[in-house]
Amino acid sequence: GGSLQSQGIAGVFMDQCGSRFWEDLQAIVQADCLLPGAIVLADNVLKPGAPLFLWHLFNGACGEPSRFAPKVVRVEEFAMPAVEDWIAVARYQPRRRDEGDCIARQAASP
């Protein structure tokens, strides 16, 4: 039993539309469901691509440093020999509670 918040999520695999990766990951982070050290995998970040997701994963959001320790792994696209794609792999590094959350602050401002 218990909710996801009380149990936590240790891993996330994303293979939906790449333009939704960042928004979906932010929803999980804001719900405070990811355990420290959780691993996030996102497939097809080169083709068809997920540039916003990769930007925020590596550079952070709202002028704050990233909460993730990311890297990109080159892979061969499934059933397409010699076609390169990337999988993003990132370890979640939550902020301390007193640091606040720029996403939450933006949502709360008028």
PDB file of C-alpha atoms in Angstrom:
ATOM      1  CA  GLY A   1       0.000   0.000   0.000  1.00  0.00           C
ATOM      2  CA  GLY A   2       0.853   3.642   0.272  1.00  0.00           C
ATOM      3  CA  SER A   3       1.039   6.426  -2.229  1.00  0.00           C
ATOM      4  CA  LEU A   4       3.851   7.060  -4.681  1.00  0.00           C
ATOM      5  CA  GLN A   5       4.954   9.987  -2.519  1.00  0.00           C
ATOM      6  CA  SER A   6       5.406   7.771   0.535  1.00  0.00           C
ATOM      7  CA  GLN A   7       7.199   5.041  -1.437  1.00  0.00           C
ATOM      8  CA  GLY A   8       9.066   7.085  -4.024  1.00  0.00           C
ATOM      9  CA  ILE A   9      10.165   6.379  -7.576  1.00  0.00           C
ATOM     10  CA  ALA A  10      13.677   5.023  -8.149  1.00  0.00           C
ATOM     11  CA  GLY A  11      13.563   5.004 -11.948  1.00  0.00           C
ATOM     12  CA  VAL A  12      11.711   6.578 -14.860  1.00  0.00           C
ATOM     13  CA  PHE A  13      11.776   5.461 -18.505  1.00  0.00           C
ATOM     14  CA  MET A  14      10.410   7.996 -20.986  1.00  0.00           C
ATOM     15  CA  ASP A  15       9.539   6.934 -24.533  1.00  0.00           C
ATOM     16  CA  GLN A  16       6.573   9.179 -25.334  1.00  0.00           C
ATOM     17  CA  CYS A  17       6.654  12.286 -27.513  1.00  0.00           C
ATOM     18  CA  GLY A  18      10.011  13.993 -26.836  1.00  0.00           C
ATOM     19  CA  SER A  19       8.391  17.421 -26.685  1.00  0.00           C
ATOM     20  CA  ARG A  20       6.631  16.264 -23.489  1.00  0.00           C
ATOM     21  CA  PHE A  21       9.686  14.840 -21.690  1.00  0.00           C
ATOM     22  CA  TRP A  22      10.587  17.975 -19.717  1.00  0.00           C
ATOM     23  CA  GLU A  23       7.003  18.841 -18.784  1.00  0.00           C
ATOM     24  CA  ASP A  24       6.333  15.276 -17.642  1.00  0.00           C
ATOM     25  CA  LEU A  25       9.564  15.059 -15.657  1.00  0.00           C
ATOM     26  CA  GLN A  26       8.840  18.406 -13.982  1.00  0.00           C
ATOM     27  CA  ALA A  27       5.402  17.110 -12.929  1.00  0.00           C
ATOM     28  CA  ILE A  28       7.057  14.099 -11.275  1.00  0.00           C
ATOM     29  CA  VAL A  29       9.644  16.310  -9.546  1.00  0.00           C
ATOM     30  CA  GLN A  30       6.996  18.791  -8.346  1.00  0.00           C
ATOM     31  CA  ALA A  31       4.930  15.922  -6.923  1.00  0.00           C
ATOM     32  CA  ASP A  32       8.024  15.086  -4.844  1.00  0.00           C
ATOM     33  CA  CYS A  33       7.934  11.467  -6.022  1.00  0.00           C
ATOM     34  CA  LEU A  34      11.549  10.945  -7.171  1.00  0.00           C
ATOM     35  CA  LEU A  35      13.913   9.407  -4.665  1.00  0.00           C
ATOM     36  CA  PRO A  36      17.372  10.960  -4.348  1.00  0.00           C
ATOM     37  CA  GLY A  37      19.601   9.173  -6.840  1.00  0.00           C
ATOM     38  CA  ALA A  38      16.658   8.059  -9.001  1.00  0.00           C
ATOM     39  CA  ILE A  39      17.634   7.272 -12.586  1.00  0.00           C
ATOM     40  CA  VAL A  40      15.783   8.883 -15.502  1.00  0.00           C
ATOM     41  CA  LEU A  41      16.115   7.374 -18.990  1.00  0.00           C
ATOM     42  CA  ALA A  42      14.693   9.113 -22.048  1.00  0.00           C
ATOM     43  CA  ASP A  43      14.759   7.378 -25.425  1.00  0.00           C
ATOM     44  CA  ASN A  44      14.952   9.003 -28.865  1.00  0.00           C
ATOM     45  CA  VAL A  45      16.325  12.342 -27.681  1.00  0.00           C
ATOM     46  CA  LEU A  46      18.218  12.809 -30.968  1.00  0.00           C
ATOM     47  CA  LYS A  47      15.620  11.488 -33.430  1.00  0.00           C
ATOM     48  CA  PRO A  48      12.914  12.697 -33.443  1.00  0.00           C
ATOM     49  CA  GLY A  49      14.521  14.693 -30.647  1.00  0.00           C
ATOM     50  CA  ALA A  50      13.911  16.405 -27.328  1.00  0.00           C
ATOM     51  CA  PRO A  51      15.974  19.626 -27.376  1.00  0.00           C
ATOM     52  CA  LEU A  52      14.126  21.400 -24.536  1.00  0.00           C
ATOM     53  CA  PHE A  53      14.444  18.327 -22.319  1.00  0.00           C
ATOM     54  CA  LEU A  54      18.184  18.023 -23.009  1.00  0.00           C
ATOM     55  CA  TRP A  55      18.758  21.755 -22.464  1.00  0.00           C
ATOM     56  CA  HIS A  56      17.093  21.760 -19.049  1.00  0.00           C
ATOM     57  CA  LEU A  57      18.605  18.422 -18.043  1.00  0.00           C
ATOM     58  CA  PHE A  58      22.123  19.737 -18.681  1.00  0.00           C
ATOM     59  CA  ASN A  59      21.679  23.446 -17.884  1.00  0.00           C
ATOM     60  CA  GLY A  60      18.859  23.659 -15.349  1.00  0.00           C
ATOM     61  CA  ALA A  61      15.739  25.785 -15.480  1.00  0.00           C
ATOM     62  CA  CYS A  62      14.854  29.322 -14.381  1.00  0.00           C
ATOM     63  CA  GLY A  63      18.506  30.266 -14.005  1.00  0.00           C
ATOM     64  CA  GLU A  64      19.034  27.587 -11.358  1.00  0.00           C
ATOM     65  CA  PRO A  65      21.458  24.683 -11.726  1.00  0.00           C
ATOM     66  CA  SER A  66      20.178  21.334 -12.929  1.00  0.00           C
ATOM     67  CA  ARG A  67      18.819  18.851 -10.407  1.00  0.00           C
ATOM     68  CA  PHE A  68      20.204  16.066 -12.578  1.00  0.00           C
ATOM     69  CA  ALA A  69      23.614  14.585 -13.348  1.00  0.00           C
ATOM     70  CA  PRO A  70      23.021  13.779 -17.031  1.00  0.00           C
ATOM     71  CA  LYS A  71      24.848  12.101 -19.865  1.00  0.00           C
ATOM     72  CA  VAL A  72      23.895  11.038 -23.371  1.00  0.00           C
ATOM     73  CA  VAL A  73      24.508   7.515 -24.616  1.00  0.00           C
ATOM     74  CA  ARG A  74      24.813   6.868 -28.352  1.00  0.00           C
ATOM     75  CA  VAL A  75      22.798   3.856 -29.508  1.00  0.00           C
ATOM     76  CA  GLU A  76      21.785   2.271 -32.792  1.00  0.00           C
ATOM     77  CA  GLU A  77      18.132   2.947 -33.582  1.00  0.00           C
ATOM     78  CA  PHE A  78      15.945  -0.135 -33.147  1.00  0.00           C
ATOM     79  CA  ALA A  79      15.452  -2.050 -36.436  1.00  0.00           C
ATOM     80  CA  MET A  80      17.477   0.593 -38.310  1.00  0.00           C
ATOM     81  CA  PRO A  81      21.090  -0.562 -38.587  1.00  0.00           C
ATOM     82  CA  ALA A  82      23.671   2.215 -38.779  1.00  0.00           C
ATOM     83  CA  VAL A  83      21.170   4.913 -37.714  1.00  0.00           C
ATOM     84  CA  GLU A  84      22.385   6.700 -34.585  1.00  0.00           C
ATOM     85  CA  ASP A  85      20.085   7.874 -31.811  1.00  0.00           C
ATOM     86  CA  TRP A  86      20.658   8.945 -28.225  1.00  0.00           C
ATOM     87  CA  ILE A  87      19.304   7.915 -24.850  1.00  0.00           C
ATOM     88  CA  ALA A  88      19.577  10.471 -22.047  1.00  0.00           C
ATOM     89  CA  VAL A  89      20.567   8.998 -18.689  1.00  0.00           C
ATOM     90  CA  ALA A  90      20.370  11.204 -15.614  1.00  0.00           C
ATOM     91  CA  ARG A  91      20.663  10.760 -11.865  1.00  0.00           C
ATOM     92  CA  TYR A  92      18.326  12.926  -9.771  1.00  0.00           C
ATOM     93  CA  GLN A  93      20.005  15.194  -7.230  1.00  0.00           C
ATOM     94  CA  PRO A  94      17.256  16.975  -5.284  1.00  0.00           C
ATOM     95  CA  ARG A  95      17.772  20.398  -3.791  1.00  0.00           C
ATOM     96  CA  ARG A  96      17.624  20.944  -0.090  1.00  0.00           C
ATOM     97  CA  ARG A  97      14.116  21.829   1.058  1.00  0.00           C
ATOM     98  CA  ASP A  98      15.131  25.396   1.978  1.00  0.00           C
ATOM     99  CA  GLU A  99      16.401  26.215  -1.529  1.00  0.00           C
ATOM    100  CA  GLY A 100      12.912  26.519  -2.972  1.00  0.00           C
ATOM    101  CA  ASP A 101      11.701  25.701  -6.426  1.00  0.00           C
ATOM    102  CA  CYS A 102      11.707  28.231  -9.268  1.00  0.00           C
ATOM    103  CA  ILE A 103       8.965  26.328 -11.123  1.00  0.00           C
ATOM    104  CA  ALA A 104       6.666  26.499  -8.108  1.00  0.00           C
ATOM    105  CA  ARG A 105       7.498  30.185  -7.590  1.00  0.00           C
ATOM    106  CA  GLN A 106       6.668  30.957 -11.216  1.00  0.00           C
ATOM    107  CA  ALA A 107       3.348  29.134 -10.957  1.00  0.00           C
ATOM    108  CA  ALA A 108       2.433  31.061  -7.801  1.00  0.00           C
ATOM    109  CA  SER A 109       3.245  34.523  -9.181  1.00  0.00           C
ATOM    110  CA  PRO A 110       0.423  36.557 -10.791  1.00  0.00           C
TER     111      PRO A 110
END
